[in-house]
Each structure stands twice: as C-alpha cells, then as structure tokens.
Amino acid sequence: MSFPSEITRVIELFQLPFMQRAFIGGILTGIMGGLLGSFTILRQLSFFSDALGHSALLGISIGFLLGLNSSVVLLPFSVIFALAVSYLLERTRLWTDALLNIIYSSSLAIAIITLSFVGQYKGGLNNLLFGDILAVQELDLVFSAVLLIICIVLLGLTLRTQMLLTLHEPLAIARGVSVSTHRTVFIVLLSLVVGISIKAIGVLLVSAFVVIPACAARLLSRTFTSYVLLSAAIGAVSAVFGMVVSAWFNLPSGPSIVTTQLTIFIVAMTLPRFNSLAH
C-alpha cells in the first residue's frame, strides 16, 4: 500500500465507534497513569504498583467465576487488596520487596487456578495479560473520567502537602501532617488507577504504564509542578501515538503504548538532564 492510502486507512479506522472509545480511554488512563506515577516513583512505590497489577488478575478471575462484569469487580478488589497489602507492610518485619514478591506471585498463581475453572478464559487470557484497549466500553470511560476528576481535585487541593510528603516526609510529620491518612488516600487512588487501566494495558504491562512516563518526566523537569504535569502529558501523548502505531502496523495496543513510552524515555535520556528533583 502507498503512504497516503495507509494514512486514509488509519483515519477511517479511528472514525469507528470502538476506536473512538479506545482513543478516549487511552487518553484518560494515560493522564491518570502519568499523574499518579509521578508521585509513585518518588515515594518508591513502583514495586507496589507492580504487585497491584499482577494481583489484579485474581480480581478478574473472581469476576469471571461469579459471572460478573470484571470492571465492576476489579475496582473494589483493587482497593481492598491495596489496603490489605499496605497493612501487612506496616505490621510485618519482612523486607518490603520480599513480601510484595510473595503477595503478587501467590495471587497470580491462585488467579490462574481460578481461571482454569472458567471456560471462556482460554480465549481471552492473552488480552488479560497484555490488554485490549479496543474492548473498552462506555461504562469504562465513565469510570475513568470520574476517577480522573477525583485524582485532579484531591491532588490539586493537597499539592503542597503531597510535595512535602513526597520530598521530605520527616518534615511533614514535624508539621503535623497526617501521613497515614494521606498515604492511605494515595494508595486507594493508585489501586483504582491500576485497576481501571488493566483492560487497556494488561496485567503484565500496567506497572510500566504508570512508571515510565514519570521516569521520563523526571529527566526533563526543573520543578515539582512541571514534573507532575509533564508526566501526565507524556502518559496521554504516548497513549495516542501508541494507538496510532498499533492501528498503522496492526500491532497489539497495550505493548504499542508501553513501547511508545519507552521511546520517549530513551529520547529523554539523550537530552540534557534539566531535572533538579534528584539533587
């Protein structure tokens, strides 16, 4: 095919309703992933988001087993699971990475066993693991839009406190900030963002979807505010370009989006490092 005809094909493809839903869903989840990811990596919760992503398969398998909508089951499951893991991390003397490894590995094993009792999982396991953004429905878009508004409002109203907690927690404690409350609220938001991004990105890739835009933004930012905004922007832009690449070359959408994020990160590494947050 010629180059102009390929462009026409992609444009016509994005005029289809399911592609438009996927496009909007990609932008919404991309913004949320970048927004929450900017705080996640500075608070050293990257592995926590990875554990949430892998464990989400257990919530999906429970939904399948009960014959319920996986999106409806996954969100409350993600919140309950995240709070339970947070409680265990505070109460046990085990190393954080070791405990998280045990949790997400065992959850993944239980999920696979559970899915073995569900007939339809065999044809869709690949989509669960690597995502299928074309399967995004209007209900998913509503959830994503509402969650994005909640994230923006909560983080916007408490931005100074979030900055202090992220960059200097002892000082935040000394100033009387309720660290436990803010940490719990953030973990709940992170679990919801991870849970709602699973359908588009997949269990195996959702952690990278949250972490990579924030890492790229950190290499390019001068201030904390610009870092947060740039991280959200990279999340949205990479979702758009990833979907275009996916449509152009007929590639899986989730891996295409994450690969686009990786490309942006590599470009950021080759540019002068303006970021002052690391110093």
PDB file of N, CA, C and O in Angstrom, residues 92-167:
ATOM      1  N   THR A  92       4.459  -6.238  59.418  1.00  0.00           N
ATOM      2  CA  THR A  92       5.430  -7.331  59.401  1.00  0.00           C
ATOM      3  C   THR A  92       6.848  -6.793  59.408  1.00  0.00           C
ATOM      4  O   THR A  92       7.105  -5.630  59.078  1.00  0.00           O
ATOM      5  N   ARG A  93       7.776  -7.670  59.772  1.00  0.00           N
ATOM      6  CA  ARG A  93       9.186  -7.297  59.806  1.00  0.00           C
ATOM      7  C   ARG A  93       9.934  -7.750  58.558  1.00  0.00           C
ATOM      8  O   ARG A  93      11.146  -7.601  58.466  1.00  0.00           O
ATOM      9  N   LEU A  94       9.214  -8.291  57.605  1.00  0.00           N
ATOM     10  CA  LEU A  94       9.844  -8.752  56.374  1.00  0.00           C
ATOM     11  C   LEU A  94      10.248  -7.557  55.504  1.00  0.00           C
ATOM     12  O   LEU A  94       9.677  -6.474  55.610  1.00  0.00           O
ATOM     13  N   TRP A  95      11.231  -7.790  54.645  1.00  0.00           N
ATOM     14  CA  TRP A  95      11.613  -6.757  53.694  1.00  0.00           C
ATOM     15  C   TRP A  95      10.459  -6.504  52.738  1.00  0.00           C
ATOM     16  O   TRP A  95       9.751  -7.415  52.318  1.00  0.00           O
ATOM     17  N   THR A  96      10.284  -5.241  52.361  1.00  0.00           N
ATOM     18  CA  THR A  96       9.159  -4.845  51.521  1.00  0.00           C
ATOM     19  C   THR A  96       9.141  -5.593  50.196  1.00  0.00           C
ATOM     20  O   THR A  96       8.106  -6.119  49.781  1.00  0.00           O
ATOM     21  N   ASP A  97      10.305  -5.648  49.507  1.00  0.00           N
ATOM     22  CA  ASP A  97      10.323  -6.300  48.202  1.00  0.00           C
ATOM     23  C   ASP A  97      10.036  -7.792  48.306  1.00  0.00           C
ATOM     24  O   ASP A  97       9.374  -8.371  47.444  1.00  0.00           O
ATOM     25  N   ALA A  98      10.501  -8.426  49.385  1.00  0.00           N
ATOM     26  CA  ALA A  98      10.247  -9.856  49.573  1.00  0.00           C
ATOM     27  C   ALA A  98       8.763 -10.131  49.804  1.00  0.00           C
ATOM     28  O   ALA A  98       8.189 -11.056  49.225  1.00  0.00           O
ATOM     29  N   LEU A  99       8.133  -9.315  50.656  1.00  0.00           N
ATOM     30  CA  LEU A  99       6.717  -9.504  50.954  1.00  0.00           C
ATOM     31  C   LEU A  99       5.857  -9.261  49.712  1.00  0.00           C
ATOM     32  O   LEU A  99       4.931 -10.023  49.425  1.00  0.00           O
ATOM     33  N   LEU A 100       6.177  -8.202  48.965  1.00  0.00           N
ATOM     34  CA  LEU A 100       5.422  -7.910  47.750  1.00  0.00           C
ATOM     35  C   LEU A 100       5.590  -9.017  46.715  1.00  0.00           C
ATOM     36  O   LEU A 100       4.641  -9.364  46.004  1.00  0.00           O
ATOM     37  N   ASN A 101       6.783  -9.581  46.647  1.00  0.00           N
ATOM     38  CA  ASN A 101       7.018 -10.686  45.724  1.00  0.00           C
ATOM     39  C   ASN A 101       6.155 -11.884  46.075  1.00  0.00           C
ATOM     40  O   ASN A 101       5.555 -12.520  45.205  1.00  0.00           O
ATOM     41  N   ILE A 102       6.078 -12.186  47.362  1.00  0.00           N
ATOM     42  CA  ILE A 102       5.242 -13.300  47.818  1.00  0.00           C
ATOM     43  C   ILE A 102       3.773 -13.042  47.485  1.00  0.00           C
ATOM     44  O   ILE A 102       3.065 -13.928  46.980  1.00  0.00           O
ATOM     45  N   ILE A 103       3.326 -11.823  47.727  1.00  0.00           N
ATOM     46  CA  ILE A 103       1.915 -11.486  47.535  1.00  0.00           C
ATOM     47  C   ILE A 103       1.509 -11.574  46.076  1.00  0.00           C
ATOM     48  O   ILE A 103       0.525 -12.223  45.719  1.00  0.00           O
ATOM     49  N   TYR A 104       2.281 -10.916  45.192  1.00  0.00           N
ATOM     50  CA  TYR A 104       1.819 -10.894  43.801  1.00  0.00           C
ATOM     51  C   TYR A 104       2.039 -12.235  43.110  1.00  0.00           C
ATOM     52  O   TYR A 104       1.254 -12.626  42.243  1.00  0.00           O
ATOM     53  N   SER A 105       3.080 -12.978  43.502  1.00  0.00           N
ATOM     54  CA  SER A 105       3.304 -14.287  42.884  1.00  0.00           C
ATOM     55  C   SER A 105       2.215 -15.280  43.290  1.00  0.00           C
ATOM     56  O   SER A 105       1.675 -16.004  42.449  1.00  0.00           O
ATOM     57  N   SER A 106       1.886 -15.293  44.575  1.00  0.00           N
ATOM     58  CA  SER A 106       0.856 -16.213  45.050  1.00  0.00           C
ATOM     59  C   SER A 106      -0.513 -15.824  44.508  1.00  0.00           C
ATOM     60  O   SER A 106      -1.332 -16.691  44.159  1.00  0.00           O
ATOM     61  N   SER A 107      -0.787 -14.515  44.408  1.00  0.00           N
ATOM     62  CA  SER A 107      -2.066 -14.061  43.847  1.00  0.00           C
ATOM     63  C   SER A 107      -2.197 -14.471  42.394  1.00  0.00           C
ATOM     64  O   SER A 107      -3.268 -14.898  41.942  1.00  0.00           O
ATOM     65  N   LEU A 108      -1.090 -14.356  41.650  1.00  0.00           N
ATOM     66  CA  LEU A 108      -1.098 -14.748  40.252  1.00  0.00           C
ATOM     67  C   LEU A 108      -1.343 -16.244  40.108  1.00  0.00           C
ATOM     68  O   LEU A 108      -2.111 -16.683  39.243  1.00  0.00           O
ATOM     69  N   ALA A 109      -0.733 -17.031  40.992  1.00  0.00           N
ATOM     70  CA  ALA A 109      -0.926 -18.484  40.950  1.00  0.00           C
ATOM     71  C   ALA A 109      -2.379 -18.858  41.247  1.00  0.00           C
ATOM     72  O   ALA A 109      -2.981 -19.688  40.547  1.00  0.00           O
ATOM     73  N   ILE A 110      -2.952 -18.234  42.279  1.00  0.00           N
ATOM     74  CA  ILE A 110      -4.343 -18.512  42.639  1.00  0.00           C
ATOM     75  C   ILE A 110      -5.286 -18.084  41.516  1.00  0.00           C
ATOM     76  O   ILE A 110      -6.276 -18.761  41.214  1.00  0.00           O
ATOM     77  N   ALA A 111      -4.956 -16.960  40.867  1.00  0.00           N
ATOM     78  CA  ALA A 111      -5.791 -16.472  39.766  1.00  0.00           C
ATOM     79  C   ALA A 111      -5.809 -17.450  38.597  1.00  0.00           C
ATOM     80  O   ALA A 111      -6.863 -17.723  38.013  1.00  0.00           O
ATOM     81  N   ILE A 112      -4.636 -17.984  38.255  1.00  0.00           N
ATOM     82  CA  ILE A 112      -4.556 -18.940  37.145  1.00  0.00           C
ATOM     83  C   ILE A 112      -5.352 -20.198  37.465  1.00  0.00           C
ATOM     84  O   ILE A 112      -6.061 -20.749  36.610  1.00  0.00           O
ATOM     85  N   ILE A 113      -5.249 -20.651  38.710  1.00  0.00           N
ATOM     86  CA  ILE A 113      -6.016 -21.829  39.127  1.00  0.00           C
ATOM     87  C   ILE A 113      -7.518 -21.539  39.030  1.00  0.00           C
ATOM     88  O   ILE A 113      -8.304 -22.359  38.548  1.00  0.00           O
ATOM     89  N   THR A 114      -7.921 -20.346  39.493  1.00  0.00           N
ATOM     90  CA  THR A 114      -9.330 -19.959  39.434  1.00  0.00           C
ATOM     91  C   THR A 114      -9.821 -19.898  37.994  1.00  0.00           C
ATOM     92  O   THR A 114     -10.917 -20.362  37.669  1.00  0.00           O
ATOM     93  N   LEU A 115      -8.991 -19.321  37.116  1.00  0.00           N
ATOM     94  CA  LEU A 115      -9.380 -19.202  35.708  1.00  0.00           C
ATOM     95  C   LEU A 115      -9.503 -20.547  35.018  1.00  0.00           C
ATOM     96  O   LEU A 115     -10.194 -20.672  34.004  1.00  0.00           O
ATOM     97  N   SER A 116      -8.826 -21.557  35.555  1.00  0.00           N
ATOM     98  CA  SER A 116      -8.914 -22.885  34.946  1.00  0.00           C
ATOM     99  C   SER A 116     -10.313 -23.478  35.082  1.00  0.00           C
ATOM    100  O   SER A 116     -10.678 -24.404  34.365  1.00  0.00           O
ATOM    101  N   PHE A 117     -11.109 -22.936  36.026  1.00  0.00           N
ATOM    102  CA  PHE A 117     -12.483 -23.393  36.199  1.00  0.00           C
ATOM    103  C   PHE A 117     -13.473 -22.591  35.354  1.00  0.00           C
ATOM    104  O   PHE A 117     -14.662 -22.860  35.367  1.00  0.00           O
ATOM    105  N   VAL A 118     -12.947 -21.581  34.634  1.00  0.00           N
ATOM    106  CA  VAL A 118     -13.809 -20.733  33.818  1.00  0.00           C
ATOM    107  C   VAL A 118     -13.532 -21.029  32.357  1.00  0.00           C
ATOM    108  O   VAL A 118     -12.419 -20.833  31.879  1.00  0.00           O
ATOM    109  N   GLY A 119     -14.549 -21.475  31.638  1.00  0.00           N
ATOM    110  CA  GLY A 119     -14.355 -21.929  30.271  1.00  0.00           C
ATOM    111  C   GLY A 119     -13.859 -20.857  29.325  1.00  0.00           C
ATOM    112  O   GLY A 119     -13.023 -21.102  28.472  1.00  0.00           O
ATOM    113  N   GLN A 120     -14.371 -19.595  29.482  1.00  0.00           N
ATOM    114  CA  GLN A 120     -14.075 -18.602  28.469  1.00  0.00           C
ATOM    115  C   GLN A 120     -12.717 -17.958  28.634  1.00  0.00           C
ATOM    116  O   GLN A 120     -12.296 -17.184  27.792  1.00  0.00           O
ATOM    117  N   TYR A 121     -11.992 -18.267  29.707  1.00  0.00           N
ATOM    118  CA  TYR A 121     -10.738 -17.553  29.931  1.00  0.00           C
ATOM    119  C   TYR A 121      -9.672 -17.911  28.909  1.00  0.00           C
ATOM    120  O   TYR A 121      -8.800 -17.124  28.587  1.00  0.00           O
ATOM    121  N   LYS A 122      -9.710 -19.116  28.345  1.00  0.00           N
ATOM    122  CA  LYS A 122      -8.643 -19.576  27.469  1.00  0.00           C
ATOM    123  C   LYS A 122      -8.506 -18.705  26.230  1.00  0.00           C
ATOM    124  O   LYS A 122      -7.415 -18.487  25.725  1.00  0.00           O
ATOM    125  N   GLY A 123      -9.619 -18.224  25.727  1.00  0.00           N
ATOM    126  CA  GLY A 123      -9.544 -17.391  24.540  1.00  0.00           C
ATOM    127  C   GLY A 123      -9.176 -15.964  24.838  1.00  0.00           C
ATOM    128  O   GLY A 123      -8.795 -15.215  23.952  1.00  0.00           O
ATOM    129  N   GLY A 124      -9.304 -15.548  26.120  1.00  0.00           N
ATOM    130  CA  GLY A 124      -9.042 -14.153  26.437  1.00  0.00           C
ATOM    131  C   GLY A 124      -7.897 -13.914  27.378  1.00  0.00           C
ATOM    132  O   GLY A 124      -7.677 -12.786  27.799  1.00  0.00           O
ATOM    133  N   LEU A 125      -7.145 -14.947  27.716  1.00  0.00           N
ATOM    134  CA  LEU A 125      -6.036 -14.784  28.654  1.00  0.00           C
ATOM    135  C   LEU A 125      -4.981 -13.837  28.109  1.00  0.00           C
ATOM    136  O   LEU A 125      -4.419 -13.030  28.841  1.00  0.00           O
ATOM    137  N   ASN A 126      -4.732 -13.901  26.813  1.00  0.00           N
ATOM    138  CA  ASN A 126      -3.745 -13.014  26.199  1.00  0.00           C
ATOM    139  C   ASN A 126      -4.153 -11.553  26.361  1.00  0.00           C
ATOM    140  O   ASN A 126      -3.316 -10.688  26.624  1.00  0.00           O
ATOM    141  N   ASN A 127      -5.460 -11.275  26.216  1.00  0.00           N
ATOM    142  CA  ASN A 127      -5.948  -9.909  26.394  1.00  0.00           C
ATOM    143  C   ASN A 127      -5.833  -9.460  27.843  1.00  0.00           C
ATOM    144  O   ASN A 127      -5.577  -8.289  28.127  1.00  0.00           O
ATOM    145  N   LEU A 128      -6.045 -10.384  28.782  1.00  0.00           N
ATOM    146  CA  LEU A 128      -5.916 -10.042  30.188  1.00  0.00           C
ATOM    147  C   LEU A 128      -4.471  -9.686  30.536  1.00  0.00           C
ATOM    148  O   LEU A 128      -4.206  -8.764  31.300  1.00  0.00           O
ATOM    149  N   LEU A 129      -3.542 -10.429  29.968  1.00  0.00           N
ATOM    150  CA  LEU A 129      -2.135 -10.231  30.300  1.00  0.00           C
ATOM    151  C   LEU A 129      -1.541  -9.004  29.620  1.00  0.00           C
ATOM    152  O   LEU A 129      -0.723  -8.293  30.210  1.00  0.00           O
ATOM    153  N   PHE A 130      -1.950  -8.746  28.360  1.00  0.00           N
ATOM    154  CA  PHE A 130      -1.330  -7.678  27.585  1.00  0.00           C
ATOM    155  C   PHE A 130      -2.289  -6.558  27.193  1.00  0.00           C
ATOM    156  O   PHE A 130      -1.891  -5.609  26.527  1.00  0.00           O
ATOM    157  N   GLY A 131      -3.546  -6.676  27.598  1.00  0.00           N
ATOM    158  CA  GLY A 131      -4.501  -5.605  27.373  1.00  0.00           C
ATOM    159  C   GLY A 131      -5.204  -5.659  26.033  1.00  0.00           C
ATOM    160  O   GLY A 131      -4.700  -6.224  25.060  1.00  0.00           O
ATOM    161  N   ASP A 132      -6.382  -5.082  25.990  1.00  0.00           N
ATOM    162  CA  ASP A 132      -7.157  -4.959  24.753  1.00  0.00           C
ATOM    163  C   ASP A 132      -7.964  -3.677  24.852  1.00  0.00           C
ATOM    164  O   ASP A 132      -9.123  -3.665  25.275  1.00  0.00           O
ATOM    165  N   ILE A 133      -7.333  -2.581  24.474  1.00  0.00           N
ATOM    166  CA  ILE A 133      -7.976  -1.275  24.631  1.00  0.00           C
ATOM    167  C   ILE A 133      -9.196  -1.129  23.733  1.00  0.00           C
ATOM    168  O   ILE A 133     -10.076  -0.304  23.978  1.00  0.00           O
ATOM    169  N   LEU A 134      -9.287  -1.967  22.680  1.00  0.00           N
ATOM    170  CA  LEU A 134     -10.447  -1.928  21.787  1.00  0.00           C
ATOM    171  C   LEU A 134     -11.693  -2.463  22.472  1.00  0.00           C
ATOM    172  O   LEU A 134     -12.802  -2.260  21.989  1.00  0.00           O
ATOM    173  N   ALA A 135     -11.504  -3.157  23.611  1.00  0.00           N
ATOM    174  CA  ALA A 135     -12.642  -3.706  24.347  1.00  0.00           C
ATOM    175  C   ALA A 135     -13.215  -2.712  25.356  1.00  0.00           C
ATOM    176  O   ALA A 135     -14.169  -3.026  26.066  1.00  0.00           O
ATOM    177  N   VAL A 136     -12.652  -1.519  25.422  1.00  0.00           N
ATOM    178  CA  VAL A 136     -13.133  -0.506  26.360  1.00  0.00           C
ATOM    179  C   VAL A 136     -14.566  -0.108  26.014  1.00  0.00           C
ATOM    180  O   VAL A 136     -14.874   0.191  24.857  1.00  0.00           O
ATOM    181  N   GLN A 137     -15.435  -0.117  27.028  1.00  0.00           N
ATOM    182  CA  GLN A 137     -16.844   0.217  26.838  1.00  0.00           C
ATOM    183  C   GLN A 137     -17.155   1.588  27.434  1.00  0.00           C
ATOM    184  O   GLN A 137     -16.314   2.195  28.100  1.00  0.00           O
ATOM    185  N   GLU A 138     -18.383   2.060  27.174  1.00  0.00           N
ATOM    186  CA  GLU A 138     -18.779   3.382  27.676  1.00  0.00           C
ATOM    187  C   GLU A 138     -18.719   3.446  29.203  1.00  0.00           C
ATOM    188  O   GLU A 138     -18.357   4.484  29.770  1.00  0.00           O
ATOM    189  N   LEU A 139     -19.070   2.342  29.868  1.00  0.00           N
ATOM    190  CA  LEU A 139     -19.009   2.308  31.330  1.00  0.00           C
ATOM    191  C   LEU A 139     -17.575   2.512  31.814  1.00  0.00           C
ATOM    192  O   LEU A 139     -17.338   3.211  32.806  1.00  0.00           O
ATOM    193  N   ASP A 140     -16.613   1.926  31.114  1.00  0.00           N
ATOM    194  CA  ASP A 140     -15.207   2.109  31.467  1.00  0.00           C
ATOM    195  C   ASP A 140     -14.793   3.570  31.312  1.00  0.00           C
ATOM    196  O   ASP A 140     -14.014   4.094  32.123  1.00  0.00           O
ATOM    197  N   LEU A 141     -15.301   4.228  30.281  1.00  0.00           N
ATOM    198  CA  LEU A 141     -14.978   5.641  30.065  1.00  0.00           C
ATOM    199  C   LEU A 141     -15.549   6.510  31.175  1.00  0.00           C
ATOM    200  O   LEU A 141     -14.903   7.467  31.626  1.00  0.00           O
ATOM    201  N   VAL A 142     -16.757   6.175  31.611  1.00  0.00           N
ATOM    202  CA  VAL A 142     -17.368   6.926  32.710  1.00  0.00           C
ATOM    203  C   VAL A 142     -16.542   6.763  33.982  1.00  0.00           C
ATOM    204  O   VAL A 142     -16.235   7.753  34.670  1.00  0.00           O
ATOM    205  N   PHE A 143     -16.174   5.521  34.301  1.00  0.00           N
ATOM    206  CA  PHE A 143     -15.326   5.269  35.467  1.00  0.00           C
ATOM    207  C   PHE A 143     -14.021   6.056  35.368  1.00  0.00           C
ATOM    208  O   PHE A 143     -13.575   6.677  36.345  1.00  0.00           O
ATOM    209  N   SER A 144     -13.401   6.024  34.199  1.00  0.00           N
ATOM    210  CA  SER A 144     -12.112   6.689  34.008  1.00  0.00           C
ATOM    211  C   SER A 144     -12.236   8.199  34.170  1.00  0.00           C
ATOM    212  O   SER A 144     -11.398   8.838  34.815  1.00  0.00           O
ATOM    213  N   ALA A 145     -13.292   8.778  33.580  1.00  0.00           N
ATOM    214  CA  ALA A 145     -13.484  10.230  33.660  1.00  0.00           C
ATOM    215  C   ALA A 145     -13.730  10.673  35.095  1.00  0.00           C
ATOM    216  O   ALA A 145     -13.146  11.669  35.568  1.00  0.00           O
ATOM    217  N   VAL A 146     -14.574   9.940  35.807  1.00  0.00           N
ATOM    218  CA  VAL A 146     -14.861  10.281  37.206  1.00  0.00           C
ATOM    219  C   VAL A 146     -13.606  10.151  38.062  1.00  0.00           C
ATOM    220  O   VAL A 146     -13.300  11.023  38.884  1.00  0.00           O
ATOM    221  N   LEU A 147     -12.860   9.071  37.855  1.00  0.00           N
ATOM    222  CA  LEU A 147     -11.646   8.854  38.637  1.00  0.00           C
ATOM    223  C   LEU A 147     -10.604   9.923  38.338  1.00  0.00           C
ATOM    224  O   LEU A 147      -9.905  10.386  39.245  1.00  0.00           O
ATOM    225  N   LEU A 148     -10.481  10.328  37.080  1.00  0.00           N
ATOM    226  CA  LEU A 148      -9.529  11.380  36.726  1.00  0.00           C
ATOM    227  C   LEU A 148      -9.888  12.691  37.422  1.00  0.00           C
ATOM    228  O   LEU A 148      -9.006  13.387  37.946  1.00  0.00           O
ATOM    229  N   ILE A 149     -11.174  13.025  37.443  1.00  0.00           N
ATOM    230  CA  ILE A 149     -11.614  14.247  38.131  1.00  0.00           C
ATOM    231  C   ILE A 149     -11.278  14.171  39.620  1.00  0.00           C
ATOM    232  O   ILE A 149     -10.785  15.142  40.216  1.00  0.00           O
ATOM    233  N   ILE A 150     -11.526  13.010  40.223  1.00  0.00           N
ATOM    234  CA  ILE A 150     -11.225  12.832  41.648  1.00  0.00           C
ATOM    235  C   ILE A 150      -9.725  12.997  41.902  1.00  0.00           C
ATOM    236  O   ILE A 150      -9.310  13.670  42.863  1.00  0.00           O
ATOM    237  N   CYS A 151      -8.914  12.388  41.051  1.00  0.00           N
ATOM    238  CA  CYS A 151      -7.455  12.491  41.202  1.00  0.00           C
ATOM    239  C   CYS A 151      -6.988  13.941  41.108  1.00  0.00           C
ATOM    240  O   CYS A 151      -6.185  14.410  41.927  1.00  0.00           O
ATOM    241  N   ILE A 152      -7.498  14.660  40.098  1.00  0.00           N
ATOM    242  CA  ILE A 152      -7.090  16.053  39.893  1.00  0.00           C
ATOM    243  C   ILE A 152      -7.515  16.922  41.072  1.00  0.00           C
ATOM    244  O   ILE A 152      -6.734  17.749  41.576  1.00  0.00           O
ATOM    245  N   VAL A 153      -8.746  16.737  41.541  1.00  0.00           N
ATOM    246  CA  VAL A 153      -9.254  17.553  42.650  1.00  0.00           C
ATOM    247  C   VAL A 153      -8.481  17.272  43.933  1.00  0.00           C
ATOM    248  O   VAL A 153      -8.001  18.200  44.608  1.00  0.00           O
ATOM    249  N   LEU A 154      -8.335  15.989  44.284  1.00  0.00           N
ATOM    250  CA  LEU A 154      -7.656  15.639  45.530  1.00  0.00           C
ATOM    251  C   LEU A 154      -6.187  16.060  45.525  1.00  0.00           C
ATOM    252  O   LEU A 154      -5.688  16.655  46.487  1.00  0.00           O
ATOM    253  N   LEU A 155      -5.481  15.760  44.440  1.00  0.00           N
ATOM    254  CA  LEU A 155      -4.075  16.122  44.367  1.00  0.00           C
ATOM    255  C   LEU A 155      -3.891  17.627  44.234  1.00  0.00           C
ATOM    256  O   LEU A 155      -2.929  18.196  44.776  1.00  0.00           O
ATOM    257  N   GLY A 156      -4.821  18.283  43.525  1.00  0.00           N
ATOM    258  CA  GLY A 156      -4.734  19.728  43.377  1.00  0.00           C
ATOM    259  C   GLY A 156      -4.936  20.459  44.695  1.00  0.00           C
ATOM    260  O   GLY A 156      -4.213  21.407  45.014  1.00  0.00           O
ATOM    261  N   LEU A 157      -5.917  20.013  45.478  1.00  0.00           N
ATOM    262  CA  LEU A 157      -6.205  20.664  46.760  1.00  0.00           C
ATOM    263  C   LEU A 157      -5.121  20.404  47.804  1.00  0.00           C
ATOM    264  O   LEU A 157      -4.960  21.187  48.731  1.00  0.00           O
ATOM    265  N   THR A 158      -4.404  19.310  47.665  1.00  0.00           N
ATOM    266  CA  THR A 158      -3.387  18.946  48.670  1.00  0.00           C
ATOM    267  C   THR A 158      -1.984  18.902  48.054  1.00  0.00           C
ATOM    268  O   THR A 158      -1.120  18.192  48.562  1.00  0.00           O
ATOM    269  N   LEU A 159      -1.765  19.674  46.990  1.00  0.00           N
ATOM    270  CA  LEU A 159      -0.497  19.579  46.269  1.00  0.00           C
ATOM    271  C   LEU A 159       0.703  19.898  47.159  1.00  0.00           C
ATOM    272  O   LEU A 159       1.711  19.180  47.146  1.00  0.00           O
ATOM    273  N   ARG A 160       0.611  20.968  47.940  1.00  0.00           N
ATOM    274  CA  ARG A 160       1.744  21.327  48.800  1.00  0.00           C
ATOM    275  C   ARG A 160       2.031  20.227  49.818  1.00  0.00           C
ATOM    276  O   ARG A 160       3.193  19.897  50.085  1.00  0.00           O
ATOM    277  N   THR A 161       0.974  19.675  50.377  1.00  0.00           N
ATOM    278  CA  THR A 161       1.147  18.583  51.338  1.00  0.00           C
ATOM    279  C   THR A 161       1.730  17.358  50.656  1.00  0.00           C
ATOM    280  O   THR A 161       2.626  16.697  51.203  1.00  0.00           O
ATOM    281  N   GLN A 162       1.238  17.047  49.460  1.00  0.00           N
ATOM    282  CA  GLN A 162       1.756  15.896  48.722  1.00  0.00           C
ATOM    283  C   GLN A 162       3.229  16.089  48.372  1.00  0.00           C
ATOM    284  O   GLN A 162       4.024  15.131  48.440  1.00  0.00           O
ATOM    285  N   MET A 163       3.611  17.301  48.005  1.00  0.00           N
ATOM    286  CA  MET A 163       5.008  17.598  47.717  1.00  0.00           C
ATOM    287  C   MET A 163       5.875  17.377  48.947  1.00  0.00           C
ATOM    288  O   MET A 163       6.955  16.764  48.871  1.00  0.00           O
ATOM    289  N   LEU A 164       5.388  17.856  50.080  1.00  0.00           N
ATOM    290  CA  LEU A 164       6.154  17.715  51.322  1.00  0.00           C
ATOM    291  C   LEU A 164       6.283  16.252  51.717  1.00  0.00           C
ATOM    292  O   LEU A 164       7.363  15.792  52.120  1.00  0.00           O
ATOM    293  N   LEU A 165       5.198  15.507  51.612  1.00  0.00           N
ATOM    294  CA  LEU A 165       5.228  14.080  51.941  1.00  0.00           C
ATOM    295  C   LEU A 165       6.160  13.308  51.011  1.00  0.00           C
ATOM    296  O   LEU A 165       6.850  12.382  51.435  1.00  0.00           O
ATOM    297  N   THR A 166       6.180  13.716  49.749  1.00  0.00           N
ATOM    298  CA  THR A 166       6.975  13.004  48.761  1.00  0.00           C
ATOM    299  C   THR A 166       8.463  13.310  48.890  1.00  0.00           C
ATOM    300  O   THR A 166       9.304  12.414  48.807  1.00  0.00           O
ATOM    301  N   LEU A 167       8.786  14.581  49.123  1.00  0.00           N
ATOM    302  CA  LEU A 167      10.186  15.003  49.121  1.00  0.00           C
ATOM    303  C   LEU A 167      10.827  15.003  50.503  1.00  0.00           C
ATOM    304  O   LEU A 167      12.049  14.871  50.607  1.00  0.00           O
TER     305      LEU A 167
END
